Coordinates of C-alpha atoms in Angstrom, one line a residue:
X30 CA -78.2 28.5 6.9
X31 CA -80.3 25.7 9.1
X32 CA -79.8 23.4 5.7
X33 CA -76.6 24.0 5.3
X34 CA -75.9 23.6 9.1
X35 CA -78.0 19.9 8.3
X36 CA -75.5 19.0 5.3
X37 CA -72.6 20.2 7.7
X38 CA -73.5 18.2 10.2
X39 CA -74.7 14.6 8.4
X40 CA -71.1 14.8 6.9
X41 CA -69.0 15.1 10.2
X42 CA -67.2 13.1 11.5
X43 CA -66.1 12.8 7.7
X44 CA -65.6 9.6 6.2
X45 CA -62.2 9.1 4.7
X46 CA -63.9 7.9 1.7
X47 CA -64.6 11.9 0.8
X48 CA -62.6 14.7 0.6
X49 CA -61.0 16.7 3.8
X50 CA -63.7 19.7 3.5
X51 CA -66.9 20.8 2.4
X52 CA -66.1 23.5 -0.3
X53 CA -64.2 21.2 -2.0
X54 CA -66.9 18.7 -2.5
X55 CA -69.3 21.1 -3.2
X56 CA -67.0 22.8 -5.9
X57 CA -66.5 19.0 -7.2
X58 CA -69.9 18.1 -7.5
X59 CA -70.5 21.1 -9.1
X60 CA -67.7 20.5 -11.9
X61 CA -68.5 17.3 -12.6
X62 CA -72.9 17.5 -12.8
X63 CA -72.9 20.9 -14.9
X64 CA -75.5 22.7 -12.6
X65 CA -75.5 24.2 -9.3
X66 CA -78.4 22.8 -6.4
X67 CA -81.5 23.8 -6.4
X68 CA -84.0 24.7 -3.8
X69 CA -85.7 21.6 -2.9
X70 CA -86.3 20.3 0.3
X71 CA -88.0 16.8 1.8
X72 CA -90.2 16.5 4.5
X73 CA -86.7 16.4 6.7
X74 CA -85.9 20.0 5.8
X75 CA -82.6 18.3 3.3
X76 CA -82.0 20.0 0.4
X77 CA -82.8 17.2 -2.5
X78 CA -80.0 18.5 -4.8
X79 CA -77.2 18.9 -2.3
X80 CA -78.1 15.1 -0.8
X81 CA -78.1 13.9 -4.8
X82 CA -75.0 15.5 -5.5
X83 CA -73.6 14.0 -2.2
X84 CA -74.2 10.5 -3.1
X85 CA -73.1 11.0 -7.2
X86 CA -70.1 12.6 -5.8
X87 CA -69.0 9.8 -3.7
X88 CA -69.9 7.4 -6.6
X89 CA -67.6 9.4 -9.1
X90 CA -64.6 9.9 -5.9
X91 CA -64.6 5.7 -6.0
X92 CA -64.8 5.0 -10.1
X93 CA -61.4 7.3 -9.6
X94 CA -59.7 5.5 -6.5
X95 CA -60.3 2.0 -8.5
X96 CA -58.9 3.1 -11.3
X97 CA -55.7 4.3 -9.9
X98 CA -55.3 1.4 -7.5
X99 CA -55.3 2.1 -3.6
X100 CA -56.9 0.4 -0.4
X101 CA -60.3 2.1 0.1
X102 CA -61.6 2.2 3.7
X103 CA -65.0 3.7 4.7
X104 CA -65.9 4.0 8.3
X105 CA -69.0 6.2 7.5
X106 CA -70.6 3.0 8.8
X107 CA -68.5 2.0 11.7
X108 CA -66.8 -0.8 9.3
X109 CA -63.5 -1.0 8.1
X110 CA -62.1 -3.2 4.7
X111 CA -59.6 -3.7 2.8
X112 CA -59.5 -4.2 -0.7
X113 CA -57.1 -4.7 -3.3
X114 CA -58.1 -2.7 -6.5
X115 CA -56.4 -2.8 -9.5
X116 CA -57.6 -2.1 -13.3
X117 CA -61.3 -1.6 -11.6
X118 CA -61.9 -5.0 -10.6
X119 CA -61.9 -5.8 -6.5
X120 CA -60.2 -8.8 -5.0
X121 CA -60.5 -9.2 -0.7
X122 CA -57.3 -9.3 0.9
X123 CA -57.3 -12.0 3.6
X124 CA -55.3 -11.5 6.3
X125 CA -54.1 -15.4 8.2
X126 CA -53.6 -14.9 12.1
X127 CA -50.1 -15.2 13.5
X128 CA -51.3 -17.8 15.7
X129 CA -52.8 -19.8 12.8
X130 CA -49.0 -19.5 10.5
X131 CA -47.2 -20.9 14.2
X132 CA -49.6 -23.9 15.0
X133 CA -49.2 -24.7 11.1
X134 CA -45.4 -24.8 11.5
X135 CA -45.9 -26.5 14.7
X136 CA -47.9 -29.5 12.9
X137 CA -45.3 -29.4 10.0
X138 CA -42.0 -29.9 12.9
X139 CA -44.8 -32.7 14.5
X140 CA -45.5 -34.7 11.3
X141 CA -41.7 -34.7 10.6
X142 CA -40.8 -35.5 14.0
X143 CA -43.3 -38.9 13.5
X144 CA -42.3 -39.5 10.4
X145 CA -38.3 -39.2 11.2
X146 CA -39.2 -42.2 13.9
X147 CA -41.4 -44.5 11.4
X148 CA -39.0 -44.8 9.0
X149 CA -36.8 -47.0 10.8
X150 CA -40.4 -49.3 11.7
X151 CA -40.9 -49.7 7.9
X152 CA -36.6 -50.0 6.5
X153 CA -36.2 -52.6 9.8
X154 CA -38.0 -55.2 7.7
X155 CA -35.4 -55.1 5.2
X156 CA -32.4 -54.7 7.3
X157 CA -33.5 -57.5 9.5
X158 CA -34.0 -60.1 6.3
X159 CA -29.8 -58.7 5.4
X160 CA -28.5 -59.3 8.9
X161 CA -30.4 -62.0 10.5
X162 CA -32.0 -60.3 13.2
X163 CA -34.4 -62.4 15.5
X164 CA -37.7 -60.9 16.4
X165 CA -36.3 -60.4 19.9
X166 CA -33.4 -58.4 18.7
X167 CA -36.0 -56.2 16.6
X168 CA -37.6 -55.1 19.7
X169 CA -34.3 -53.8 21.2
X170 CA -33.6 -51.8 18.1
X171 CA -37.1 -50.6 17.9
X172 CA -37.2 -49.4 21.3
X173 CA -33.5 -48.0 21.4
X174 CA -35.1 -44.7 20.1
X175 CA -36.9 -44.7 23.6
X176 CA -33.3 -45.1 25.5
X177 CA -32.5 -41.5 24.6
X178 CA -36.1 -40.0 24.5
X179 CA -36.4 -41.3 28.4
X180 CA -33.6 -39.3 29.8
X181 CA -34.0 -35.8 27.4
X182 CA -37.9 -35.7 28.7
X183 CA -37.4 -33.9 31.8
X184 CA -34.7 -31.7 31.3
X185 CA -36.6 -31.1 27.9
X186 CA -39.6 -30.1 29.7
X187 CA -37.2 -28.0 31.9
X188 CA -35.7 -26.3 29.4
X189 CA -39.0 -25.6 27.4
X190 CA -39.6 -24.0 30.8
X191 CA -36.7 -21.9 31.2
X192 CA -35.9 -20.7 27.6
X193 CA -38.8 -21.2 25.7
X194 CA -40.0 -23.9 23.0
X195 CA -38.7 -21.9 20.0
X196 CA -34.8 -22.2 20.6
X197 CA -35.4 -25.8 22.3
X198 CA -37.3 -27.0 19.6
X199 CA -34.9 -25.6 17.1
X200 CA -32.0 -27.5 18.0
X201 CA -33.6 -30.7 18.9
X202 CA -34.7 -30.1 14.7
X203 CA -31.4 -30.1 14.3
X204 CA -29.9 -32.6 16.2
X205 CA -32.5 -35.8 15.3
X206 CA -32.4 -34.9 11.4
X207 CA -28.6 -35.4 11.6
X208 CA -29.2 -38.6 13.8
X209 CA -31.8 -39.8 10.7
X210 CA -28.8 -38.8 8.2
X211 CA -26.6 -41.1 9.8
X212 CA -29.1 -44.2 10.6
X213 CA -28.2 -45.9 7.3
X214 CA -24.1 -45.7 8.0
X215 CA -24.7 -47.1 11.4
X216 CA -26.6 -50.2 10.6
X217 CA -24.1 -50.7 8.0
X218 CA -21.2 -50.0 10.0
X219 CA -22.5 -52.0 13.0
X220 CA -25.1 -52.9 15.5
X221 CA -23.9 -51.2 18.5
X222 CA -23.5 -47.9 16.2
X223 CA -26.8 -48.0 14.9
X224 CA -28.3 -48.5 18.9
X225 CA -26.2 -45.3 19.7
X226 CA -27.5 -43.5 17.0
X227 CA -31.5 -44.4 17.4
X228 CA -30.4 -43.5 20.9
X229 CA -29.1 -40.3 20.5
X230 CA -32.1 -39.6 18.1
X231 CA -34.2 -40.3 20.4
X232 CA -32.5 -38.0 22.9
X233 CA -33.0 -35.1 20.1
X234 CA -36.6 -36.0 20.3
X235 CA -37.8 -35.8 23.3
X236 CA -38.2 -31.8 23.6
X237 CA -40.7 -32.1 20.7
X238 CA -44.2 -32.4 22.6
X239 CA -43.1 -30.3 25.6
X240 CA -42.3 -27.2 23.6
X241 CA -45.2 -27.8 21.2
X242 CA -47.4 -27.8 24.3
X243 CA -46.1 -25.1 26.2
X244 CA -46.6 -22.7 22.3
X245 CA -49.7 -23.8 21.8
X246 CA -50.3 -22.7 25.3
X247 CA -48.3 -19.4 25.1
X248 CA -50.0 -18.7 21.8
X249 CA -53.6 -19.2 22.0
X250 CA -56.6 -18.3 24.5
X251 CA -57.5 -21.2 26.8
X252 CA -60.9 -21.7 24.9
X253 CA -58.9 -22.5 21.4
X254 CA -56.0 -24.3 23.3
X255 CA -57.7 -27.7 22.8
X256 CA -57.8 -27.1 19.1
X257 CA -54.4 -25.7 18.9
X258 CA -53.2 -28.9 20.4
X259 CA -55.3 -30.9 18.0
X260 CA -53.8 -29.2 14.9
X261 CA -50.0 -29.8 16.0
X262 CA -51.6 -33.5 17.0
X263 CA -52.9 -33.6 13.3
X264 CA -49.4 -33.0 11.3
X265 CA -47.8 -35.7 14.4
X266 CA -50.4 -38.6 13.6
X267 CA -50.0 -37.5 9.8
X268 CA -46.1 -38.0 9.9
X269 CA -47.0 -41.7 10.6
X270 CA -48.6 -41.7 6.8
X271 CA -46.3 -39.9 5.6
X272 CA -43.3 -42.2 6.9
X273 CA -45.5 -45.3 6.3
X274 CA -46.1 -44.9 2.8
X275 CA -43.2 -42.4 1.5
X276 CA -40.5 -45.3 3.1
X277 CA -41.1 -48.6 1.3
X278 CA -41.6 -46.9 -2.2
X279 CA -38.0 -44.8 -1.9
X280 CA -36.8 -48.5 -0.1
X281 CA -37.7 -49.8 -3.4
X282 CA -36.4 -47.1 -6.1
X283 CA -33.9 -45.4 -3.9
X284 CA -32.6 -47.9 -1.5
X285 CA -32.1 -47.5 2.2
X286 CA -30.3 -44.3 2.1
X287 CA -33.3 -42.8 0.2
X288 CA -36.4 -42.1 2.8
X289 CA -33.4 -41.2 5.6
X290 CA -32.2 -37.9 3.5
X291 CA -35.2 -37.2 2.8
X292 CA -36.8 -36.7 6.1
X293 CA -33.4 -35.2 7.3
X294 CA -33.3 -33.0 4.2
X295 CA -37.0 -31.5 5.1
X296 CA -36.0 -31.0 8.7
X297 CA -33.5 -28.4 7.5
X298 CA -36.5 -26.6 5.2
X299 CA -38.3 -26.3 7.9
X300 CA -36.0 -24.6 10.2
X301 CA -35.2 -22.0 8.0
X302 CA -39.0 -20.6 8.2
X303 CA -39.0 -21.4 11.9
X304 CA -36.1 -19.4 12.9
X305 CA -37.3 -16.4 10.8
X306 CA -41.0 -16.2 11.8
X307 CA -41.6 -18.1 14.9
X308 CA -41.3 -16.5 18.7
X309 CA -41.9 -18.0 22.3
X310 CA -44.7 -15.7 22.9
X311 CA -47.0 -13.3 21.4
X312 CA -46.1 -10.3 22.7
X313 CA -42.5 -10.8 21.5
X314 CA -43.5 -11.0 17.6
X315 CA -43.2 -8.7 15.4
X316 CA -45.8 -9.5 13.2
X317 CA -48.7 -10.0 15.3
X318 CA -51.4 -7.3 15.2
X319 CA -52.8 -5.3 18.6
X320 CA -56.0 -7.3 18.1
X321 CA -55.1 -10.5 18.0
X322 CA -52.6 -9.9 20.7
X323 CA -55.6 -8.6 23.0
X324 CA -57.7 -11.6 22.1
X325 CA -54.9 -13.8 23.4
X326 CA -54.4 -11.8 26.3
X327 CA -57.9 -11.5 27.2
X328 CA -58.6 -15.3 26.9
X329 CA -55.6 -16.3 29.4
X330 CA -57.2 -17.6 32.8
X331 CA -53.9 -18.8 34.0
X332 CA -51.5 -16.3 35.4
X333 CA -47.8 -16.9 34.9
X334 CA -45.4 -17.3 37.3
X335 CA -41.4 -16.6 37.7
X336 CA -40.0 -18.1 34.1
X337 CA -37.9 -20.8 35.0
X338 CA -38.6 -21.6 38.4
X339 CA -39.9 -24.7 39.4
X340 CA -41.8 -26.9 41.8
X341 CA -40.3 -29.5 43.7
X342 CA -40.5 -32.8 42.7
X343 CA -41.7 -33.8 45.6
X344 CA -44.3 -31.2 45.6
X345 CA -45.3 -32.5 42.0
X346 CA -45.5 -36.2 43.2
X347 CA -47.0 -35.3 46.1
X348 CA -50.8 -34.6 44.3
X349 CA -53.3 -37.1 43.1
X350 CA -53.8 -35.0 39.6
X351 CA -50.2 -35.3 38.7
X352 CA -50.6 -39.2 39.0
X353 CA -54.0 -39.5 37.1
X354 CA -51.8 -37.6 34.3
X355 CA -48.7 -40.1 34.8
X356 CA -50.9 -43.1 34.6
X357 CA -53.0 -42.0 31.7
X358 CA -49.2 -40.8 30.0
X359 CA -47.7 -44.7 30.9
X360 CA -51.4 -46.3 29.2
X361 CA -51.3 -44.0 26.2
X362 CA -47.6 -44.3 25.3
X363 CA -47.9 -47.7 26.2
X364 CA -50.8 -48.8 23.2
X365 CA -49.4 -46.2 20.9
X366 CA -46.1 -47.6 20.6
X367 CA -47.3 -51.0 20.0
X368 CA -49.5 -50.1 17.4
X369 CA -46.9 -47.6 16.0
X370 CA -43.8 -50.3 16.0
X371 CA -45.3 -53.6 15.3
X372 CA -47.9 -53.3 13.1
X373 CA -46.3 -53.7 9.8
X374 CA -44.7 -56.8 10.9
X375 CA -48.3 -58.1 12.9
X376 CA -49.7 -57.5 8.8
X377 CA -46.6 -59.5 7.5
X378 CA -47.1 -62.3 10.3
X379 CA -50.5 -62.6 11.0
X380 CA -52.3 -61.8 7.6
X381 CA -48.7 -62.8 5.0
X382 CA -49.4 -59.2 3.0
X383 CA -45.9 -57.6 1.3
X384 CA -44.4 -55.0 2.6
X385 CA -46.3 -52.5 0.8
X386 CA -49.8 -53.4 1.8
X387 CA -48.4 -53.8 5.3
X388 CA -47.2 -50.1 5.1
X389 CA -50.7 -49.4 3.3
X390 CA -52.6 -50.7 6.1
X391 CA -50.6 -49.4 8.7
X392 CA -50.8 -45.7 7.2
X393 CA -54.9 -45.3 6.8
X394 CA -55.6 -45.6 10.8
X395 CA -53.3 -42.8 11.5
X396 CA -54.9 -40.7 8.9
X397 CA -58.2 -41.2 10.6
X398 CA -56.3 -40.2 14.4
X399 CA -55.6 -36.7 12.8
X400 CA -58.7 -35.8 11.6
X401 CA -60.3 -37.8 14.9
X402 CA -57.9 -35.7 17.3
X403 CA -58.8 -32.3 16.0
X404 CA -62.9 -33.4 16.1
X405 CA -61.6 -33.9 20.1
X406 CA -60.5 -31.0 20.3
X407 CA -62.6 -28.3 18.5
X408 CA -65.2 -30.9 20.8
X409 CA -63.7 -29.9 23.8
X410 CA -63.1 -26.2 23.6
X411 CA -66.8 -25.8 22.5
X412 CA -67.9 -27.7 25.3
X413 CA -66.5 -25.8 27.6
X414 CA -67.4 -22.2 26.0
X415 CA -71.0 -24.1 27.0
X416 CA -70.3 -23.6 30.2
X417 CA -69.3 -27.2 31.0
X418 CA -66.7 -27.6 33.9
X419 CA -63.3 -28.4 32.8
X420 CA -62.9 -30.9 35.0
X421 CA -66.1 -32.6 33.4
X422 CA -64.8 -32.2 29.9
X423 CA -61.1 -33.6 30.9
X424 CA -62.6 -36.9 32.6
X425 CA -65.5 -37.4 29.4
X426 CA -62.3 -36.8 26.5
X427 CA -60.2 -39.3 28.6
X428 CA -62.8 -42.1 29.2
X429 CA -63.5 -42.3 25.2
X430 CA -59.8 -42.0 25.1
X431 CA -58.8 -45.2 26.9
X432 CA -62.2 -46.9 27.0
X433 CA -62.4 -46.9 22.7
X434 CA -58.7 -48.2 22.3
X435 CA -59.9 -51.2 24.9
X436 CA -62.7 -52.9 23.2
X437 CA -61.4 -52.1 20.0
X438 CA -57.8 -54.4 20.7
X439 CA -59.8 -57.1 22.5
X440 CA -61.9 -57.3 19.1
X441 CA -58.6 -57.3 17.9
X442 CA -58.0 -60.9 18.7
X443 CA -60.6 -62.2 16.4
X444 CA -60.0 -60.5 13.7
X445 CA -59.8 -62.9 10.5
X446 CA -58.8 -60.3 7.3
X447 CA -56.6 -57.9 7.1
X448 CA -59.6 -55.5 6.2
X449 CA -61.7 -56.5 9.3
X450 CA -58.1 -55.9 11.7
X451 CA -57.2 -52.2 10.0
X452 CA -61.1 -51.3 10.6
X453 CA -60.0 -52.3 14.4
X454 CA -56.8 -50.7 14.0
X455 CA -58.4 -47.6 13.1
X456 CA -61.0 -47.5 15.5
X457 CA -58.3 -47.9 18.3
X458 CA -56.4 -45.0 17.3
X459 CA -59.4 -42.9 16.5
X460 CA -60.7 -43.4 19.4
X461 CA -57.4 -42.7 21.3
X462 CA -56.9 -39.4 20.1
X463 CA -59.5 -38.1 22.6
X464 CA -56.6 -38.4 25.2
X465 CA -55.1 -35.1 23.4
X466 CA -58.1 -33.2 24.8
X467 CA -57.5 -35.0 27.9
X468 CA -54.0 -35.5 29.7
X469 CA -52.2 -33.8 27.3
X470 CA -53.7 -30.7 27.8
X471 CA -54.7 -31.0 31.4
X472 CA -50.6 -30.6 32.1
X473 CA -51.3 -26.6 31.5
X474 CA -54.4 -26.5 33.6
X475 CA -52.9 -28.1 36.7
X476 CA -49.5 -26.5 36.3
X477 CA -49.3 -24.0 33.8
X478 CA -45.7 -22.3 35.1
X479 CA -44.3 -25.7 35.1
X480 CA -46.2 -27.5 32.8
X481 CA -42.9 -28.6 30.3
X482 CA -41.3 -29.9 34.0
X483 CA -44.5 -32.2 34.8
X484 CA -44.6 -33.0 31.1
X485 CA -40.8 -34.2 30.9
X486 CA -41.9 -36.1 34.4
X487 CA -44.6 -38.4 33.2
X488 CA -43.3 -38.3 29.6
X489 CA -40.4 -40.4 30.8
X490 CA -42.6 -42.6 32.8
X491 CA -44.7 -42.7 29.6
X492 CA -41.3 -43.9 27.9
X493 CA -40.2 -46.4 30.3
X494 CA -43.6 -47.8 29.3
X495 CA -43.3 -47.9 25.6
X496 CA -39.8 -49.4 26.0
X497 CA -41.3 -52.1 28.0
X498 CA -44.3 -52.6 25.3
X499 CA -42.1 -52.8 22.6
X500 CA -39.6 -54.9 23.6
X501 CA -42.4 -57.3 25.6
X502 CA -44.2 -57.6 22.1
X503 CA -41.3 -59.3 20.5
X504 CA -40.8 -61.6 23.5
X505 CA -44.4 -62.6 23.3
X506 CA -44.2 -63.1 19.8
X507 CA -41.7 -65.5 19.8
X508 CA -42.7 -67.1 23.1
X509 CA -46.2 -67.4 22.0
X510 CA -46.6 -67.3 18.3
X511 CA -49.0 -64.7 18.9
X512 CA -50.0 -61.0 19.3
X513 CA -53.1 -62.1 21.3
X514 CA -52.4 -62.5 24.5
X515 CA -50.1 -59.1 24.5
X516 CA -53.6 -57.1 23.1
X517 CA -55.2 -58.2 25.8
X518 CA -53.0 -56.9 28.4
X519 CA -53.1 -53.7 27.0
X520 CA -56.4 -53.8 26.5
X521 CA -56.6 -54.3 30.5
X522 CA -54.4 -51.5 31.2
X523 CA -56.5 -49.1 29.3
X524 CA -59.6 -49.6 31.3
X525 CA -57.6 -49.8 34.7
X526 CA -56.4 -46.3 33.6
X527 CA -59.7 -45.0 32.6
X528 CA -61.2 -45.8 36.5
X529 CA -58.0 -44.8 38.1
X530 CA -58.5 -40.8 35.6
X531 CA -61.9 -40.8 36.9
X532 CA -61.0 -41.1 40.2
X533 CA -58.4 -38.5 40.8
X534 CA -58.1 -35.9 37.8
X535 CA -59.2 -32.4 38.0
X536 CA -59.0 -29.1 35.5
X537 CA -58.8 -27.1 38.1
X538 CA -54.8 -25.4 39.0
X539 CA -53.0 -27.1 41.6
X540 CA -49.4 -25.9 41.6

């Protein structure tokens, strides 16, 4: 009796790997050995042949689960898997987080939303040798994208706010791969239709980073936020290769029409997996599981607030933080839309290289800016599961931000090859990735119930900077004769920037 108490017991609670009672395995193990137990006991007081039989018997009960194909789970030992099994032979199933498919599609919408805008920086060089167009005049049409992208911003960042990034992102999807459809029409039809168009694309635009912000945020713990944001950063700085060197080969076997319907065309692919498998938070999916949804609850510090109500703007302009983030928006946008309009034309100009190469050149340094960004980010999030203060982290990821780009344009000036200027190039926009784990995500730790709002706010002053940049660069050009003297200005601005984020930002929440 006190053995068979001992087999009772080692059995209970029973694994679901057996069957639901005793008799029956004892009557199975019998059937299938030929012989009944015998008396014969360890040291433990275990009966040898009943713990023998045990162990064949579970051998034989798996042999007959693979062969007629099932999920096995044993959680004799406190650990559940999941197999496939099919004709004997095992094969893990791996199951992707939710959270992991939406920042994916997040960095797909981001490299398309890039790679929508470059296509007009590479097909301008053609258009301008078939209508004439002064280097002056390419400025204006370069920066008309940023007429429409100024004004959506806030109410953008608003909206984000109010309804969510899924539905806001969606249509502005919709909207600027009809205005890329339509480019090629308008600059054949006329120049003040193909301003209104870049305009209006521009307008469709600028809900892209607010909503991806305020997912990412919505989506992930705060100590993977800063990788999130360097993922969808990633597929953004990615969309510049893929627009730099997709365009001028379909320019050449497709004509002008060719790269716009493309990009337009893919914009339409990827709403139809958007709409079907993305929502504005967690908790509303259906497809993500209990655990992952408590692993994003659990890693929220920041509480949320009524949806859709905001702070004043007074209130907003009121705080020192809000203008570190402004400033460090106005100095980033600022170099990035320099480098980002002009520098096929700077490799035509300065170093006489074809289109091609000039696309070539101007493609590698934003490859490098992905993979940079996300080192900046999975950086930052393990610095601060170190312990280090946020505020720390957010000052450090903004000084190589700004202080990197600096030096590297003021080598810029001296460069004497086209190889020696991309290294520069590269290092610049490497370097100024960093600012991803810096302003860009310090939005949702100052304000995170508003954080779309303030991001519309300094996104617009961000804006008014690049449309000041990029039309200034063409006026310098062909005042000057050179890109020199406008390098160094904005290598000035970085490091003004970089004492001025020191000064006044902080990780901590303010509003």
């Amino acid at each position: 009796m006190a053995a068979k108490s001992l087999l009772h017991s080692s059995i209970s609670p029973k694994p679901s790997c057996f069957f639901n009672s005793q008799s029956n395995l004892i009557n199975f193990r019998t059937s299938q050995l030929g012989f009944k137990p015998r008396n014969l006991t360890t040291s433990g007081g275990v009966k040898w042949g009943e713990n023998m039989s045990f162990s064949t018997s579970r051998d034989v009960i798996t042999k007959k689960k693979q062969q007629r194909g099932g999920v096995v789970r044993c959680t004799a030992e406190g650990i559940e898997r999941s197999l496939l099994i099919g004709g004997g032979r095992g094969e893990t199933k791996v199951l992707v987080a939710e959270r992991y498919k939406v920042v994916a599609l997040l960095a797909c919408v981001m490299c398309l939303c890039n790679a929508d805008r470059v296509v007009m920086s590479v097909a301008i060089v053609p258009l301008a040798a078939k209508y004439g167009w002064s280097s002056s005049f390419l400025g204006i049409v370069q920066s008309s994208f940023l007429w429409g992208y100024i004004f959506s911003s806030v109410v953008g960042g608003a909206l984000v706010d109010k309804y969510g990034g899924k539905r806001v992102l969606a249509c502005g999807v919709v909207l600027w791969s009809l205005s890329t459809l339509f480019t090629p029409w308008a600059a054949n039809h006329s120049t003040a239709a193909l301003l209104a168009v870049r305009a209006f694309f521009g307008l469709a635009e600028g809900v892209a980073l607010p909503a991806m912000s305020t997912l990412a945020s919505r989506w992930f713990p705060s100590h993977e936020r800063a990788s999130a944001v360097g993922i969808s950063m990633a597929g953004f700085h990615l969309g510049n290769v893929v627009g730099l060197v997709l365009t001028p080969i379909m320019l050449a076997t497709i004509g002008i029409t060719g790269p716009f319907f493309l990009f337009s065309s893919l914009g339409v692919l990827w709403m139809t997996t958007w709409s079907s498998m993305a929502t504005d938070d967690p908790r509303d999916s259906p497809f993500v599981s209990k655990s992952e949804l408590r692993l994003i609850q659990a890693g929220k510090t920041d509480s949320k607030g009524k949806k859709g109500k905001l702070p004043s703007l007074r209130l907003l302009l009121s705080k020192m933080p809000t203008w570190a983030i402004i400033l460090a928006n106005v100095t980033n946008n600022w170099g990035y839309f320099v480098l980002l309009t002009w520098m096929p034309i700077y490799f035509r100009t300065v170093f006489n290289v074809n289109l091609k190469q000039a696309a070539w050149f101007s493609a590698v340094p934003w490859g490098t800016m992905a993979v940079c960004g996300y080192i900046a980010g999975k950086a930052s999030d393990n610095l601060i599961k170190a312990g280090y203060p946020v505020t720390l982290v957010r000052k450090v990821m903004q000084s190589i931000g700004f202080m990197g780009p600096g030096v590297s344009l003021l080598c810029l000036n001296f460069a004497k090859t086209p190889a020696v200027a991309a290294t520069l190039i590269t290092a610049a926009l490497s370097f100024s990735s960093f600012s991803q784990a810096g302003f860009l995500l310090n939005m949702q730790e100052i304000a995170p119930d508003s954080a779309g709002f303030l991001h519309g706010i300094s996104n617009s002053a961000g804006t008014l900077a690049a449309i000041v940049s990029t039309i200034g660069t063409g006026y310098f050009v062909q005042w000057l004769g050179s890109f020199q003297a406008f390098l160094t200005v904005t290598a000035g601005l970085y490091f003004a920037a970089t004492i001025f984020w020191n000064l006044y930002a902080t990780g901590e929440r303010v509003f």
